[in-house]
């Protein structure tokens, strides 16, 4: 059954009401590919075409065969490969284009020739140099010619939204009489508003002769960011085909995004009362495939399929999501083929989300420990754009109570110069109120920091093991420093984590000093070993020490 017949008897091929079904005409491989940076080779096009068929598009515009031998071959490949989707080829209103399109489509199980001709005064006068009458006659002759090759012919009035509505109605009436079964009104330059779209489609449906014999279609560009809104406006005024592309790729600012139209119709089904045949769970994989074959990444905030479409970072939203996902999500990620919502931990996150993720990783903290961990989490999150699970593991690890106090690092500066020794300055505060600053030089910044800490705390240590490893990926990964030092004939361990490995090392060294000092306060016999270098002696050694009282 041709779409024309289907449209006229009110049913479609699946037995559903044709009145309620919006046909999805995908033009990713034609209008989408026309955009700079989105060229695809034959293999990529075939792969995309198969994915689009699996997605459930009704009509797939495979290319413009007259454009180049490769475009012809790509349409031919796709025509041979697809099983149920109508394969469409674009052609100008010229017999050469039409014959080439027909040849490229000859092996298709279902095919459509898509003819276009500009109808607006601007295009008629300046681009084509044709009168209204010449445009009308050229369109009729071309549709009749195309019908000799193919039952299914679509006619597009290029720049329809800047065309006189009366002329548009005349040319569409003539197109139906000549055998076109789909009439497309493209907003070629993305100039229209939704209200104008509604007005035009309502006008066409009541002024085009035998309008019921054709399916009306919208093809919207996104120059003013209204392509999807305009497409939806068109369907609300009776259009039953929308032309769109995956990820909204296309000329200039792009075409209407298929995934956005389809999900708007699904999520707002009670509002529109319409449906499509798209398997929405394949939207995300298809979108990803397109980014892979074109090498063009999506913005994170792209609607429906962007990385942030189902990701929440802010604490208030995460808290709401943990209570009820409907608070901040209007569709389920699984419905578009995304595995799960992600609660991304970052500087805007709160305790609820942090606790939930830590628990999922097997770490439980009481409220006090959680408060302290949360403070460290915020400090880390200010430095890192995103906190990954590895970072959380590292944070949880750094939560070792042995590592806290009585000494705290309040300031750390290091400098190193190629070919000469490095220097470090530390400022430490002690829980007894002392604030001590020290500087030292060493063989590299790590050595200089350790010496400065030794001097400031008066604790001599012999480093026996020093290991730093990255806890996560990327330039802002956290470094996990593990130190073992010999003091008073015992080995003492300290670990710490920071995005700055020198800082991680300083904290790990201080954790050792703290353990030693706490141990000494409980274990008098060891105290004899723990006096370190007396202050006077340290001054005599020429250390740059500043001591201030609290
Ligand atoms: C709105 C759209 O997206 S329309 C589709 C746009 N896509 C493309 O243009 C991509 C593929 N195009 C091409 O590869 C080339 O433009 C070709 C092979 C089709 C034509 O190349 P050329 O013959 O060198 O013509 P060129 O592109 O320079 O100019 C377009 C010609 O088509 C004519 N033309 C434009 N639209 C139509 C139409 N719908 N029907 C008939 N003729 C048309 C123009 O008047 C011009 O004719 P002229 O050569 O007699 O002056
Ligand atoms: C060929 C037509 C449908 C087109 O791409 C446009 O007008 O934007």
XYZ file of C-alpha atoms and ligand atoms in Angstrom:
609
model
C 0.000 0.000 0.000
C 1.423 3.406 -0.874
C 1.548 6.032 1.870
C -0.940 7.966 -0.237
C -3.420 5.095 -0.094
C -2.641 4.519 3.570
C -3.219 8.162 4.326
C -6.485 8.126 2.461
C -7.968 5.061 4.125
C -6.874 6.113 7.592
C -4.705 3.123 8.444
C -0.999 2.516 8.147
C 0.971 -0.647 7.455
C 0.915 -1.714 11.102
C -2.842 -1.377 11.369
C -2.539 1.608 13.699
C -4.344 4.767 12.889
C -2.353 6.709 10.299
C -3.947 9.821 11.692
C -2.105 9.371 14.979
C 1.276 8.254 13.679
C 4.059 10.647 12.867
C 6.377 9.256 10.196
C 10.014 9.771 10.981
C 11.928 10.733 7.848
C 15.602 10.573 8.710
C 17.951 12.734 6.654
C 21.154 12.235 8.664
C 22.891 10.783 5.609
C 21.753 13.555 3.258
C 21.073 16.933 4.932
C 23.113 15.888 7.980
C 26.065 14.921 5.857
C 25.886 18.216 3.939
C 27.258 20.084 6.972
C 30.984 20.820 7.062
C 32.806 18.277 9.227
C 30.153 15.556 8.913
C 31.158 13.766 5.709
C 30.833 10.016 5.893
C 32.301 7.417 3.595
C 30.263 4.592 2.056
C 31.012 2.111 4.803
C 30.066 4.566 7.528
C 26.835 5.429 5.712
C 25.838 1.808 5.341
C 26.566 1.165 8.981
C 24.498 4.213 10.001
C 21.682 3.186 7.641
C 21.462 -0.242 9.267
C 21.389 1.350 12.706
C 18.658 3.746 11.563
C 16.597 0.858 10.225
C 16.965 -0.932 13.563
C 15.940 2.300 15.272
C 12.719 2.173 13.284
C 12.818 5.223 11.037
C 10.063 5.076 8.425
C 11.927 6.738 5.590
C 15.682 7.048 5.291
C 17.053 9.672 2.933
C 20.260 7.956 1.866
C 21.747 10.726 -0.264
C 21.672 12.851 -3.382
C 22.871 10.434 -6.089
C 23.512 13.164 -8.665
C 25.989 14.827 -6.295
C 28.902 12.427 -6.851
C 29.737 8.832 -7.817
C 30.328 8.072 -4.137
C 26.937 9.462 -3.121
C 25.353 7.347 -5.858
C 27.192 4.245 -4.631
C 26.210 4.915 -1.010
C 22.521 5.176 -1.952
C 22.849 2.003 -4.016
C 24.521 0.140 -1.108
C 21.801 1.213 1.288
C 19.009 0.440 -1.169
C 20.314 -3.122 -1.497
C 20.853 -3.596 2.241
C 17.721 -2.299 3.943
C 14.796 -4.654 4.449
C 11.786 -2.713 5.621
C 12.649 0.978 5.676
C 11.767 3.116 2.673
C 15.020 4.277 1.080
C 14.786 7.754 -0.356
C 17.026 9.676 -2.772
C 17.006 13.424 -3.329
C 16.806 14.964 -6.780
C 16.453 18.434 -8.239
C 13.575 19.024 -10.609
C 15.731 17.941 -13.521
C 15.280 14.744 -15.489
C 18.990 13.859 -15.185
C 18.832 13.985 -11.379
C 15.582 12.029 -11.332
C 16.888 9.260 -13.584
C 20.087 8.989 -11.525
C 18.079 8.798 -8.290
C 15.879 6.077 -9.777
C 18.934 4.051 -10.820
C 20.492 4.355 -7.381
C 17.235 3.121 -5.839
C 16.522 0.298 -8.264
C 17.407 -2.476 -5.782
C 15.450 -1.028 -2.875
C 12.551 -3.051 -1.464
C 10.763 0.229 -0.809
C 11.879 3.443 -2.436
C 10.999 7.093 -2.650
C 12.194 9.882 -4.917
C 12.324 13.210 -3.144
C 12.068 16.202 -5.485
C 12.689 19.745 -4.404
C 12.275 23.145 -6.001
C 12.401 26.594 -4.441
C 9.115 28.436 -4.230
C 9.891 31.633 -2.287
C 10.117 34.972 -4.161
C 13.756 35.410 -3.090
C 14.796 32.005 -4.415
C 12.624 32.240 -7.535
C 14.055 35.580 -8.550
C 17.675 35.408 -7.401
C 18.545 31.720 -7.383
C 16.489 30.050 -10.062
C 15.548 33.036 -12.270
C 12.078 31.532 -12.697
C 8.570 32.965 -12.590
C 5.870 31.410 -10.401
C 4.476 29.710 -13.470
C 7.812 28.230 -14.484
C 8.311 26.879 -10.989
C 4.836 25.355 -11.028
C 5.296 23.746 -14.446
C 8.800 22.456 -13.630
C 7.506 20.872 -10.436
C 4.581 19.188 -12.203
C 6.722 17.866 -15.057
C 9.331 16.531 -12.633
C 6.789 14.811 -10.389
C 5.209 13.157 -13.401
C 8.638 12.071 -14.618
C 9.585 10.706 -11.190
C 6.289 8.808 -10.943
C 7.283 6.861 -14.050
C 10.125 5.400 -11.946
C 8.557 5.201 -8.516
C 5.118 5.125 -6.862
C 6.290 7.062 -3.879
C 7.233 10.648 -4.769
C 7.730 13.446 -2.282
C 7.725 17.075 -3.324
C 9.500 19.730 -1.228
C 8.836 23.421 -1.773
C 12.255 24.715 -0.772
C 12.066 27.846 1.421
C 8.336 27.186 1.859
C 8.099 29.268 5.009
C 9.079 32.397 3.075
C 6.727 31.558 0.213
C 3.344 33.246 -0.366
C 0.875 30.787 1.297
C -1.520 31.012 -1.679
C 1.232 30.027 -4.106
C 2.328 27.242 -1.803
C -1.225 25.901 -1.683
C -1.411 26.095 -5.499
C 1.843 24.249 -6.062
C 0.967 21.585 -3.466
C -2.452 21.080 -5.089
C -0.726 20.676 -8.460
C 1.827 18.305 -6.917
C -0.920 16.015 -5.600
C -2.600 16.030 -8.991
C 0.752 15.148 -10.603
C 1.211 12.165 -8.282
C 3.139 13.323 -5.219
C 2.023 11.603 -2.034
C 4.113 13.557 0.474
C 4.207 17.353 0.532
C 7.044 18.835 2.466
C 7.174 22.466 3.631
C 10.786 23.092 4.624
C 11.826 25.988 6.799
C 15.039 25.926 4.790
C 16.697 28.826 6.612
C 15.324 28.258 10.121
C 13.421 31.556 10.104
C 9.987 30.500 11.322
C 8.351 30.501 14.743
C 6.093 27.747 16.110
C 2.999 29.972 15.883
C 3.695 30.656 12.196
C 4.211 26.957 11.617
C 0.807 26.142 13.100
C -0.806 28.862 11.013
C 0.775 27.665 7.765
C -0.017 23.959 8.206
C -3.603 24.733 9.201
C -3.890 26.922 6.103
C -2.398 24.292 3.783
C -4.638 21.529 5.070
C -7.707 23.591 4.358
C -6.579 25.200 1.073
C -4.689 22.440 -0.755
C -6.976 20.546 -3.136
C -7.344 16.840 -2.207
C -5.192 17.464 0.845
C -6.359 14.140 2.334
C -4.494 12.287 -0.444
C -1.109 13.394 0.803
C 0.941 13.300 3.945
C 2.079 16.781 5.015
C 5.638 17.055 6.207
C 7.863 19.538 8.008
C 11.608 19.946 7.555
C 13.032 22.469 9.992
C 16.445 24.023 10.380
C 17.842 25.297 13.636
C 19.269 28.708 12.736
C 17.299 30.340 15.556
C 17.210 27.237 17.743
C 13.562 26.485 16.969
C 13.825 23.453 14.684
C 12.350 20.958 17.139
C 9.699 23.359 18.433
C 8.707 24.170 14.845
C 8.522 20.485 13.892
C 6.288 19.788 16.898
C 4.150 22.800 16.032
C 3.734 21.386 12.528
C 2.583 17.997 13.810
C 0.170 19.667 16.202
C -1.326 21.352 13.119
C -1.661 18.166 11.097
C 1.768 17.306 9.653
C 2.293 13.554 9.844
C 5.891 13.382 8.704
C 8.875 15.156 10.219
C 12.265 15.301 8.575
C 15.044 15.232 11.091
C 18.534 13.973 11.831
C 20.317 12.133 14.605
C 21.954 14.602 16.994
C 20.370 17.407 14.952
C 23.256 17.513 12.486
C 22.672 19.340 9.212
C 23.266 22.493 7.182
C 24.563 25.463 9.220
C 23.075 25.188 12.744
C 21.600 21.818 11.845
C 18.237 20.149 11.385
C 15.612 19.223 13.952
C 17.039 16.512 16.219
C 15.266 13.186 15.714
C 15.775 12.051 19.301
C 14.276 15.263 20.676
C 11.174 15.117 18.488
C 10.596 11.439 19.208
C 11.026 11.803 22.964
C 8.854 14.925 23.075
C 6.076 12.968 21.360
C 6.571 10.049 23.748
C 7.020 11.931 27.023
C 4.213 14.364 26.212
C 1.984 11.738 24.590
C -1.144 12.949 26.418
C -0.488 16.429 25.054
C 0.145 15.444 21.426
C -1.895 12.252 21.214
C 0.558 10.973 18.591
C 3.116 8.222 18.321
C 6.068 7.107 16.201
C 7.507 3.679 15.442
C 10.903 4.499 16.857
C 12.449 2.027 19.296
C 13.531 4.765 21.661
C 15.946 2.452 23.533
C 18.152 2.617 20.433
C 18.357 6.415 20.408
C 21.490 6.686 22.507
C 23.436 3.889 20.762
C 22.549 5.398 17.368
C 23.624 8.838 18.508
C 26.924 7.418 19.772
C 27.485 5.584 16.500
C 27.092 8.853 14.621
C 29.617 10.629 16.831
C 32.016 7.771 16.202
C 31.675 7.665 12.427
C 31.855 11.451 12.041
C 34.387 12.066 14.793
C 32.194 14.943 16.013
C 31.486 14.839 19.733
C 28.238 16.081 21.234
C 27.994 18.919 23.707
C 27.553 17.439 27.197
C 24.242 19.231 27.628
C 22.675 17.911 24.391
C 19.033 17.058 25.065
C 18.141 13.349 25.379
C 21.525 11.871 24.391
C 24.150 14.229 25.865
C 26.444 13.077 28.648
C 24.622 15.321 31.105
C 21.089 14.432 29.997
C 20.710 12.040 32.947
C 23.510 13.252 35.200
C 23.036 15.317 38.339
C 25.809 17.032 40.254
C 24.127 19.508 42.548
C 23.402 18.361 46.071
C 19.813 19.570 46.197
C 18.909 17.765 42.977
C 20.789 14.634 44.040
C 18.969 14.606 47.356
C 15.651 14.918 45.484
C 16.639 12.187 43.024
C 17.545 9.818 45.852
C 14.052 10.296 47.290
C 12.142 10.136 43.998
C 13.669 10.221 40.522
C 10.674 12.061 39.171
C 11.753 15.161 41.095
C 14.353 16.016 38.483
C 13.886 13.593 35.565
C 11.001 13.594 33.104
C 12.042 10.408 31.320
C 13.897 7.265 32.257
C 17.445 6.950 30.911
C 16.687 3.319 29.986
C 13.965 4.552 27.623
C 16.578 6.211 25.443
C 19.146 3.444 25.842
C 21.257 4.944 28.614
C 22.019 2.427 31.355
C 21.367 4.564 34.412
C 21.121 8.018 35.845
C 24.436 9.183 37.238
C 24.848 11.237 40.351
C 28.119 12.937 39.532
C 30.044 13.980 42.597
C 31.574 17.417 42.346
C 31.835 20.741 44.124
C 28.057 21.209 44.086
C 27.232 17.864 45.693
C 25.930 17.324 49.202
C 26.261 14.760 51.979
C 23.342 12.566 50.861
C 24.865 11.763 47.489
C 28.357 11.407 48.945
C 27.154 8.955 51.588
C 25.132 6.984 49.040
C 28.115 6.568 46.724
C 30.512 5.712 49.542
C 28.092 3.082 50.784
C 27.781 1.653 47.292
C 31.575 1.350 47.335
C 31.417 -0.432 50.689
C 32.452 2.434 52.995
C 30.290 3.340 55.964
C 30.987 6.311 58.202
C 29.268 7.619 61.284
C 28.032 11.211 61.228
C 31.227 12.669 62.716
C 33.508 10.851 60.326
C 31.167 11.803 57.510
C 31.389 15.490 58.445
C 35.139 15.411 58.355
C 35.187 13.437 55.117
C 32.672 15.821 53.572
C 34.940 18.801 54.333
C 37.861 17.057 52.646
C 35.594 16.080 49.786
C 34.638 19.738 49.193
C 38.281 20.832 49.251
C 39.124 18.128 46.732
C 36.080 18.949 44.598
C 37.146 22.585 44.396
C 40.341 21.353 42.779
C 38.971 18.543 40.631
C 36.138 19.053 38.200
C 34.651 15.642 38.856
C 35.153 13.181 41.690
C 35.348 9.621 40.455
C 34.974 6.390 42.434
C 38.758 6.044 42.612
C 38.911 9.511 44.166
C 36.322 8.499 46.733
C 38.250 5.356 47.549
C 41.286 7.533 48.060
C 39.341 9.952 50.247
C 37.974 7.114 52.314
C 41.482 5.751 52.668
C 42.822 9.129 53.792
C 40.177 9.110 56.484
C 42.471 6.911 58.639
C 41.982 8.431 62.131
C 45.646 7.738 62.946
C 46.601 10.316 60.412
C 44.944 13.279 62.117
C 46.675 15.605 64.598
C 48.291 16.911 66.640
C 50.255 18.511 63.778
C 48.440 20.087 60.832
C 49.933 21.453 57.652
C 48.771 25.024 57.078
C 51.115 26.131 54.318
C 53.450 24.505 51.845
C 55.646 26.036 49.149
C 58.247 24.286 47.094
C 60.467 25.352 44.270
C 62.855 23.353 42.192
C 65.190 24.411 39.448
C 66.685 22.248 36.762
C 70.201 21.223 37.704
C 70.167 22.578 41.271
C 68.655 21.527 44.608
C 65.052 22.190 45.552
C 63.719 24.148 48.506
C 60.580 23.819 50.598
C 58.867 25.995 53.183
C 56.241 24.551 55.514
C 54.012 26.105 58.120
C 52.561 23.757 60.714
C 50.156 24.281 63.526
C 50.125 22.104 66.649
C 47.016 21.393 68.659
C 48.807 22.867 71.684
C 48.730 26.244 69.907
C 52.186 26.412 68.383
C 52.586 27.635 64.804
C 55.918 26.772 63.288
C 57.415 27.702 59.962
C 60.510 25.975 58.537
C 62.437 25.954 55.322
C 64.906 23.427 53.988
C 66.722 22.477 50.865
C 66.945 18.937 49.557
C 67.594 16.679 46.591
C 64.319 17.469 44.898
C 61.091 18.884 46.339
C 60.051 15.691 48.178
C 63.350 15.536 50.068
C 63.161 19.265 50.842
C 59.619 18.910 52.219
C 60.566 15.965 54.425
C 63.538 17.859 55.837
C 61.427 20.945 56.519
C 58.839 18.809 58.367
C 61.539 17.037 60.365
C 62.934 20.364 61.441
C 59.596 21.972 62.224
C 58.413 19.067 64.354
C 61.810 18.113 65.758
C 61.266 14.509 64.656
C 64.126 12.847 62.857
C 63.064 10.163 60.413
C 64.961 8.000 57.958
C 62.818 7.382 54.940
C 62.889 3.685 54.031
C 60.021 3.536 51.509
C 58.435 6.169 49.321
C 55.728 5.381 46.786
C 53.336 7.626 44.886
C 50.698 6.236 42.570
C 47.824 7.758 40.647
C 44.419 6.863 42.122
C 42.419 7.877 39.048
C 42.942 8.869 35.438
C 43.699 12.215 33.889
C 45.947 15.181 34.554
C 43.994 16.051 37.690
C 44.223 12.512 39.102
C 44.766 12.121 42.815
C 48.180 10.914 43.910
C 48.306 8.415 46.760
C 51.565 8.811 48.713
C 52.749 5.954 50.945
C 55.770 6.571 53.156
C 57.601 4.377 55.629
C 60.189 5.955 57.921
C 62.509 4.559 60.555
C 62.392 6.273 63.927
C 63.381 4.924 67.318
C 64.192 1.557 65.759
C 60.684 1.142 64.468
C 59.026 1.533 61.082
C 56.199 4.045 60.892
C 53.761 4.319 58.012
C 51.898 7.316 56.663
C 49.590 7.668 53.680
C 47.783 10.549 52.119
C 46.013 11.570 48.971
C 45.999 14.792 47.028
C 45.845 16.017 43.452
C 49.292 17.486 44.247
C 51.804 14.709 44.887
C 54.158 16.943 46.892
C 51.243 17.874 49.130
C 50.254 14.203 49.434
C 53.842 13.444 50.450
C 53.872 16.229 53.044
C 50.604 14.968 54.581
C 51.881 11.390 54.614
C 55.114 12.504 56.349
C 53.083 14.473 58.859
C 50.893 11.421 59.480
C 54.090 9.580 60.479
C 55.160 12.412 62.774
C 51.682 12.427 64.339
C 51.731 8.702 64.953
C 55.161 8.958 66.517
C 54.111 11.862 68.726
C 50.868 10.208 69.839
C 52.690 6.993 70.520
C 55.343 8.818 72.532
C 52.781 10.529 74.693
C 51.378 7.094 75.637
C 54.701 5.269 75.812
C 57.250 7.142 78.030
C 60.226 4.815 77.400
C 60.075 5.663 73.722
C 59.937 9.368 74.471
C 63.672 9.443 74.905
C 64.032 8.756 71.224
C 61.402 11.192 70.167
C 62.780 14.479 71.303
C 64.207 15.181 67.908
C 66.703 17.959 67.537
C 66.260 20.567 70.255
C 65.180 23.950 69.080
C 68.447 25.605 70.058
C 70.411 23.000 68.160
C 68.234 23.435 65.117
C 68.878 27.183 65.210
C 72.596 26.437 65.490
C 72.377 24.268 62.348
C 71.226 27.349 60.499
C 67.711 26.256 59.660
C 65.438 29.061 58.541
C 62.962 28.614 61.325
C 60.309 31.016 62.379
C 58.390 30.264 65.525
C 55.287 32.168 66.346
C 52.967 31.804 69.247
C 49.337 31.053 68.676
C 18.117 23.014 0.694
C 18.970 21.841 0.337
O 19.548 21.277 1.200
S 19.074 21.430 -1.273
C 20.328 20.230 -1.379
C 21.667 20.851 -1.316
N 22.674 19.852 -1.458
C 23.656 19.960 -2.313
O 23.780 20.924 -3.069
C 24.729 18.899 -2.254
C 24.994 18.247 -3.589
N 25.191 19.181 -4.677
C 26.148 19.015 -5.633
O 26.970 18.114 -5.585
C 26.133 19.975 -6.770
O 25.529 21.180 -6.369
C 25.357 19.351 -7.974
C 26.193 18.181 -8.544
C 23.999 18.845 -7.566
C 25.165 20.383 -9.061
O 26.380 20.919 -9.397
P 26.487 21.965 -10.630
O 25.823 21.390 -11.787
O 27.917 22.320 -10.780
O 25.590 23.216 -10.176
P 25.754 24.199 -8.940
O 25.668 23.414 -7.698
O 26.952 25.061 -9.077
O 24.463 25.098 -9.100
C 23.196 24.587 -8.858
C 22.407 24.481 -10.159
O 21.206 23.737 -9.876
C 20.057 24.575 -10.112
N 19.085 24.182 -9.123
C 19.126 24.415 -7.819
N 18.075 23.848 -7.232
C 17.375 23.262 -8.191
C 16.192 22.498 -8.201
N 15.586 22.230 -7.056
N 15.731 22.012 -9.354
C 16.373 22.291 -10.502
N 17.501 22.993 -10.555
C 17.991 23.480 -9.418
C 20.582 25.979 -9.971
O 19.725 26.892 -10.598
C 21.935 25.831 -10.663
O 21.637 25.716 -12.049
P 22.638 26.262 -13.209
O 23.860 25.435 -13.103
O 21.857 26.047 -14.427
O 22.871 27.695 -12.889
C 15.703 19.615 0.102
C 14.998 20.353 1.170
C 13.991 19.504 1.837
C 15.932 20.864 2.194
O 16.854 20.205 2.593
C 15.670 22.176 2.793
O 14.854 22.926 2.265
O 16.314 22.497 3.791
